[in-house]
PDB file of C-alpha atoms in Angstrom:
ATOM      1  CA  LEU A   1     -18.186   0.569  16.164  1.00  0.00           C
ATOM      2  CA  GLY A   2     -20.659  -2.232  16.767  1.00  0.00           C
ATOM      3  CA  ALA A   3     -19.889  -3.869  13.421  1.00  0.00           C
ATOM      4  CA  PHE A   4     -16.168  -3.621  14.128  1.00  0.00           C
ATOM      5  CA  LEU A   5     -16.544  -5.210  17.562  1.00  0.00           C
ATOM      6  CA  ALA A   6     -18.789  -7.962  16.193  1.00  0.00           C
ATOM      7  CA  GLY A   7     -16.235  -8.664  13.461  1.00  0.00           C
ATOM      8  CA  ALA A   8     -13.416  -8.773  16.004  1.00  0.00           C
ATOM      9  CA  ILE A   9     -15.366 -11.157  18.234  1.00  0.00           C
ATOM     10  CA  PHE A  10     -16.543 -13.502  15.471  1.00  0.00           C
ATOM     11  CA  SER A  11     -13.183 -13.560  13.683  1.00  0.00           C
ATOM     12  CA  SER A  12     -11.787 -15.916  16.295  1.00  0.00           C
ATOM     13  CA  THR A  13     -14.744 -18.320  16.336  1.00  0.00           C
ATOM     14  CA  GLN A  14     -15.385 -21.500  14.389  1.00  0.00           C
ATOM     15  CA  ILE A  15     -18.197 -19.924  12.347  1.00  0.00           C
ATOM     16  CA  ASN A  16     -15.837 -17.310  10.888  1.00  0.00           C
ATOM     17  CA  HIS A  17     -15.707 -18.867   7.390  1.00  0.00           C
ATOM     18  CA  LYS A  18     -19.470 -19.332   7.228  1.00  0.00           C
ATOM     19  CA  LEU A  19     -20.008 -15.686   8.213  1.00  0.00           C
ATOM     20  CA  GLU A  20     -17.527 -14.519   5.579  1.00  0.00           C
ATOM     21  CA  THR A  21     -19.406 -16.306   2.794  1.00  0.00           C
ATOM     22  CA  MET A  22     -22.746 -14.990   4.064  1.00  0.00           C
ATOM     23  CA  ILE A  23     -21.565 -11.381   4.325  1.00  0.00           C
ATOM     24  CA  ALA A  24     -19.495 -11.300   1.083  1.00  0.00           C
ATOM     25  CA  PRO A  25     -22.386 -10.174  -1.193  1.00  0.00           C
ATOM     26  CA  ILE A  26     -23.273  -7.317   1.156  1.00  0.00           C
ATOM     27  CA  ARG A  27     -19.611  -6.300   1.400  1.00  0.00           C
ATOM     28  CA  ASP A  28     -19.309  -6.301  -2.390  1.00  0.00           C
ATOM     29  CA  VAL A  29     -22.399  -4.097  -2.790  1.00  0.00           C
ATOM     30  CA  PHE A  30     -21.132  -1.550  -0.288  1.00  0.00           C
ATOM     31  CA  THR A  31     -17.685  -1.582  -1.899  1.00  0.00           C
ATOM     32  CA  ALA A  32     -19.233  -0.846  -5.277  1.00  0.00           C
ATOM     33  CA  VAL A  33     -21.410   1.919  -3.811  1.00  0.00           C
ATOM     34  CA  PHE A  34     -18.358   3.460  -2.117  1.00  0.00           C
ATOM     35  CA  PHE A  35     -16.282   3.605  -5.281  1.00  0.00           C
ATOM     36  CA  VAL A  36     -19.173   4.777  -7.463  1.00  0.00           C
ATOM     37  CA  SER A  37     -19.958   7.567  -4.991  1.00  0.00           C
ATOM     38  CA  ILE A  38     -16.297   8.616  -4.988  1.00  0.00           C
ATOM     39  CA  GLY A  39     -16.236   8.535  -8.790  1.00  0.00           C
ATOM     40  CA  MET A  40     -19.307  10.765  -8.947  1.00  0.00           C
ATOM     41  CA  LEU A  41     -17.526  13.407  -6.877  1.00  0.00           C
ATOM     42  CA  ILE A  42     -14.817  14.088  -9.454  1.00  0.00           C
ATOM     43  CA  ASP A  43     -14.697  16.106 -12.617  1.00  0.00           C
ATOM     44  CA  PRO A  44     -12.610  14.306 -15.297  1.00  0.00           C
ATOM     45  CA  LYS A  45     -11.600  17.675 -16.761  1.00  0.00           C
ATOM     46  CA  ILE A  46      -9.733  18.484 -13.551  1.00  0.00           C
ATOM     47  CA  ILE A  47      -7.710  15.277 -13.918  1.00  0.00           C
ATOM     48  CA  GLY A  48      -6.897  16.182 -17.525  1.00  0.00           C
ATOM     49  CA  HIS A  49      -5.825  19.707 -16.631  1.00  0.00           C
ATOM     50  CA  ASN A  50      -3.620  18.516 -13.760  1.00  0.00           C
ATOM     51  CA  ILE A  51      -2.104  15.400 -15.328  1.00  0.00           C
ATOM     52  CA  GLY A  52       1.490  16.606 -14.783  1.00  0.00           C
ATOM     53  CA  LEU A  53       0.916  17.260 -11.088  1.00  0.00           C
ATOM     54  CA  ILE A  54      -0.872  13.924 -10.732  1.00  0.00           C
ATOM     55  CA  LEU A  55       2.011  12.039 -12.380  1.00  0.00           C
ATOM     56  CA  ILE A  56       4.626  13.761 -10.193  1.00  0.00           C
ATOM     57  CA  LEU A  57       2.620  13.128  -7.017  1.00  0.00           C
ATOM     58  CA  SER A  58       2.007   9.517  -8.092  1.00  0.00           C
ATOM     59  CA  ILE A  59       5.756   8.959  -8.435  1.00  0.00           C
ATOM     60  CA  VAL A  60       6.412  10.606  -5.056  1.00  0.00           C
ATOM     61  CA  VAL A  61       3.666   8.531  -3.390  1.00  0.00           C
ATOM     62  CA  PHE A  62       4.831   5.292  -5.019  1.00  0.00           C
ATOM     63  CA  PHE A  63       8.523   5.627  -4.167  1.00  0.00           C
ATOM     64  CA  GLY A  64       7.864   7.192  -0.763  1.00  0.00           C
ATOM     65  CA  GLN A  65       5.622   4.345   0.315  1.00  0.00           C
ATOM     66  CA  LEU A  66       7.811   1.688  -1.315  1.00  0.00           C
ATOM     67  CA  ILE A  67      10.929   2.955   0.465  1.00  0.00           C
ATOM     68  CA  SER A  68       9.275   3.547   3.845  1.00  0.00           C
ATOM     69  CA  ALA A  69       7.401   0.225   3.890  1.00  0.00           C
ATOM     70  CA  GLY A  70      10.401  -1.677   2.522  1.00  0.00           C
ATOM     71  CA  LEU A  71      12.681  -0.079   5.102  1.00  0.00           C
ATOM     72  CA  GLY A  72      10.220  -0.945   7.852  1.00  0.00           C
ATOM     73  CA  PHE A  73      10.071  -4.573   6.758  1.00  0.00           C
ATOM     74  CA  PHE A  74      13.862  -4.711   6.408  1.00  0.00           C
ATOM     75  CA  LEU A  75      14.513  -3.162   9.824  1.00  0.00           C
ATOM     76  CA  SER A  76      12.093  -5.648  11.378  1.00  0.00           C
ATOM     77  CA  GLY A  77      14.349  -8.459  10.176  1.00  0.00           C
ATOM     78  CA  GLN A  78      13.123  -9.418   6.710  1.00  0.00           C
ATOM     79  CA  LYS A  79      15.599 -10.059   3.903  1.00  0.00           C
ATOM     80  CA  GLY A  80      15.809  -7.351   1.224  1.00  0.00           C
ATOM     81  CA  VAL A  81      13.905  -9.324  -1.424  1.00  0.00           C
ATOM     82  CA  VAL A  82      11.148 -10.264   1.030  1.00  0.00           C
ATOM     83  CA  ALA A  83      10.917  -6.641   2.222  1.00  0.00           C
ATOM     84  CA  PHE A  84      10.596  -5.439  -1.378  1.00  0.00           C
ATOM     85  CA  ARG A  85       7.932  -8.034  -2.206  1.00  0.00           C
ATOM     86  CA  ALA A  86       5.956  -7.093   0.887  1.00  0.00           C
ATOM     87  CA  ALA A  87       6.322  -3.338   0.307  1.00  0.00           C
ATOM     88  CA  LEU A  88       5.366  -3.321  -3.376  1.00  0.00           C
ATOM     89  CA  PRO A  89       1.600  -3.851  -2.897  1.00  0.00           C
ATOM     90  CA  LYS A  90       1.595  -1.172  -0.200  1.00  0.00           C
ATOM     91  CA  SER A  91       2.979   1.437  -2.595  1.00  0.00           C
ATOM     92  CA  GLN A  92      -0.378   2.737  -3.709  1.00  0.00           C
ATOM     93  CA  ILE A  93      -2.715   5.279  -2.252  1.00  0.00           C
ATOM     94  CA  GLY A  94      -5.439   3.906   0.020  1.00  0.00           C
ATOM     95  CA  GLU A  95      -9.175   4.375   0.306  1.00  0.00           C
ATOM     96  CA  PHE A  96      -8.751   6.540   3.381  1.00  0.00           C
ATOM     97  CA  SER A  97      -7.390   9.325   1.185  1.00  0.00           C
ATOM     98  CA  PHE A  98     -10.740   9.341  -0.635  1.00  0.00           C
ATOM     99  CA  VAL A  99     -12.525   9.745   2.674  1.00  0.00           C
ATOM    100  CA  ILE A 100     -10.288  12.683   3.635  1.00  0.00           C
ATOM    101  CA  ALA A 101     -10.775  14.367   0.256  1.00  0.00           C
ATOM    102  CA  ALA A 102     -14.565  13.827   0.436  1.00  0.00           C
ATOM    103  CA  LEU A 103     -14.616  15.282   3.944  1.00  0.00           C
ATOM    104  CA  ALA A 104     -12.683  18.347   2.764  1.00  0.00           C
ATOM    105  CA  GLN A 105     -15.160  18.744  -0.085  1.00  0.00           C
ATOM    106  CA  SER A 106     -18.219  18.384   2.175  1.00  0.00           C
ATOM    107  CA  LEU A 107     -16.804  20.964   4.604  1.00  0.00           C
ATOM    108  CA  GLY A 108     -16.312  23.433   1.760  1.00  0.00           C
ATOM    109  CA  LEU A 109     -12.514  23.355   2.020  1.00  0.00           C
ATOM    110  CA  ASP A 110     -12.116  21.985  -1.499  1.00  0.00           C
ATOM    111  CA  ASN A 111     -13.903  22.715  -4.759  1.00  0.00           C
ATOM    112  CA  GLY A 112     -13.251  19.303  -6.308  1.00  0.00           C
ATOM    113  CA  TYR A 113      -9.565  19.598  -7.141  1.00  0.00           C
ATOM    114  CA  LEU A 114      -8.338  17.559  -4.176  1.00  0.00           C
ATOM    115  CA  MET A 115     -10.766  14.723  -4.898  1.00  0.00           C
ATOM    116  CA  ALA A 116      -9.895  14.639  -8.593  1.00  0.00           C
ATOM    117  CA  ILE A 117      -6.154  14.696  -7.905  1.00  0.00           C
ATOM    118  CA  THR A 118      -6.565  11.991  -5.237  1.00  0.00           C
ATOM    119  CA  VAL A 119      -8.482   9.766  -7.655  1.00  0.00           C
ATOM    120  CA  GLY A 120      -5.873  10.408 -10.355  1.00  0.00           C
ATOM    121  CA  ILE A 121      -3.025   9.476  -8.014  1.00  0.00           C
ATOM    122  CA  ALA A 122      -4.911   6.357  -6.914  1.00  0.00           C
ATOM    123  CA  LEU A 123      -5.473   5.351 -10.515  1.00  0.00           C
ATOM    124  CA  PHE A 124      -1.839   5.785 -11.542  1.00  0.00           C
ATOM    125  CA  THR A 125      -0.366   4.127  -8.446  1.00  0.00           C
ATOM    126  CA  ILE A 126      -2.724   1.137  -8.712  1.00  0.00           C
ATOM    127  CA  ILE A 127      -1.856   0.650 -12.380  1.00  0.00           C
ATOM    128  CA  PHE A 128       1.872   1.086 -11.707  1.00  0.00           C
ATOM    129  CA  VAL A 129       1.885  -1.383  -8.791  1.00  0.00           C
ATOM    130  CA  ASN A 130      -0.014  -3.977 -10.820  1.00  0.00           C
ATOM    131  CA  LEU A 131       2.350  -3.611 -13.793  1.00  0.00           C
ATOM    132  CA  LEU A 132       5.384  -3.989 -11.548  1.00  0.00           C
ATOM    133  CA  SER A 133       3.849  -6.929  -9.688  1.00  0.00           C
ATOM    134  CA  ALA A 134       3.313  -8.769 -12.957  1.00  0.00           C
ATOM    135  CA  LYS A 135       7.050  -8.486 -13.708  1.00  0.00           C
ATOM    136  CA  GLU A 136       8.188  -8.820 -10.094  1.00  0.00           C
ATOM    137  CA  GLU A 137      11.311 -10.927 -10.700  1.00  0.00           C
ATOM    138  CA  ALA A 138      12.653  -8.561 -13.375  1.00  0.00           C
ATOM    139  CA  VAL A 139      11.894  -5.555 -11.167  1.00  0.00           C
ATOM    140  CA  ILE A 140      13.675  -7.132  -8.188  1.00  0.00           C
ATOM    141  CA  ASP A 141      16.679  -7.930 -10.379  1.00  0.00           C
ATOM    142  CA  ARG A 142      16.755  -4.363 -11.714  1.00  0.00           C
ATOM    143  CA  PHE A 143      16.434  -2.759  -8.275  1.00  0.00           C
ATOM    144  CA  SER A 144      19.115  -5.026  -6.810  1.00  0.00           C
ATOM    145  CA  ARG A 145      21.540  -3.867  -9.527  1.00  0.00           C
ATOM    146  CA  LEU A 146      20.743  -0.210  -8.758  1.00  0.00           C
ATOM    147  CA  ILE A 147      21.523  -0.505  -5.039  1.00  0.00           C
ATOM    148  CA  PRO A 148      25.100   0.585  -4.280  1.00  0.00           C
ATOM    149  CA  LYS A 149      27.456  -2.125  -2.982  1.00  0.00           C
ATOM    150  CA  SER A 150      28.169  -0.147   0.178  1.00  0.00           C
ATOM    151  CA  LEU A 151      24.451  -0.096   1.013  1.00  0.00           C
ATOM    152  CA  LYS A 152      24.227  -3.840   0.351  1.00  0.00           C
ATOM    153  CA  SER A 153      27.178  -4.375   2.703  1.00  0.00           C
ATOM    154  CA  TRP A 154      25.473  -2.374   5.443  1.00  0.00           C
ATOM    155  CA  GLY A 155      22.301  -4.385   4.894  1.00  0.00           C
ATOM    156  CA  GLU A 156      24.154  -7.683   5.175  1.00  0.00           C
ATOM    157  CA  LEU A 157      25.893  -6.467   8.337  1.00  0.00           C
ATOM    158  CA  TYR A 158      22.535  -5.473   9.820  1.00  0.00           C
ATOM    159  CA  GLN A 159      21.027  -8.870   8.927  1.00  0.00           C
ATOM    160  CA  ASN A 160      24.022 -10.645  10.541  1.00  0.00           C
ATOM    161  CA  ILE A 161      23.671  -8.564  13.706  1.00  0.00           C
ATOM    162  CA  LEU A 162      19.947  -9.369  13.881  1.00  0.00           C
ATOM    163  CA  ALA A 163      20.627 -13.069  13.345  1.00  0.00           C
ATOM    164  CA  SER A 164      23.224 -13.140  16.117  1.00  0.00           C
ATOM    165  CA  VAL A 165      20.921 -11.271  18.504  1.00  0.00           C
ATOM    166  CA  GLN A 166      18.072 -13.692  17.726  1.00  0.00           C
ATOM    167  CA  THR A 167      20.395 -16.655  18.260  1.00  0.00           C
ATOM    168  CA  HIS A 168      21.609 -15.206  21.553  1.00  0.00           C
ATOM    169  CA  ILE A 169      18.072 -14.509  22.769  1.00  0.00           C
ATOM    170  CA  SER A 170      16.732 -17.929  21.765  1.00  0.00           C
ATOM    171  CA  GLY A 171      19.771 -19.614  23.349  1.00  0.00           C
ATOM    172  CA  ASN A 172      19.035 -18.012  26.734  1.00  0.00           C
ATOM    173  CA  ARG A 173      15.562 -19.532  27.051  1.00  0.00           C
TER     174      ARG A 173
END
């Protein structure tokens, strides 16, 4: 909590950039230790035996997060392409899932399967997101062709309503 509060306080000061460069080596060491310790908790055989489940869950995680984040960005007023570009990097599993799986393992609620499956899902979603990000324009073009015209019409109507509301609100100031 103290480190968080110190970071929050110093982030708005003029010495922020100097502190970032000073702390970067320590941050990198702890990041490496975190991921190595997580890697040591898994059994690669479990990943191999559950590859089908991991692939299915990776697809569910990827599309679930892509759709929910993209929808959130879109509903907040971003154009469809901008919402997709912003949602794509968020479509992978986060480090917090490792912490939850490690906690379950340390409490005796898991015998290693959850951690191995979590690492497998993280691996596949990270690879998938990076592959799609490298070909972002082609992916956007492909997804835009897959979206039904009626859904595009609703999206344009929503964007027009938002624009008129923003114009009305800014005109009243």
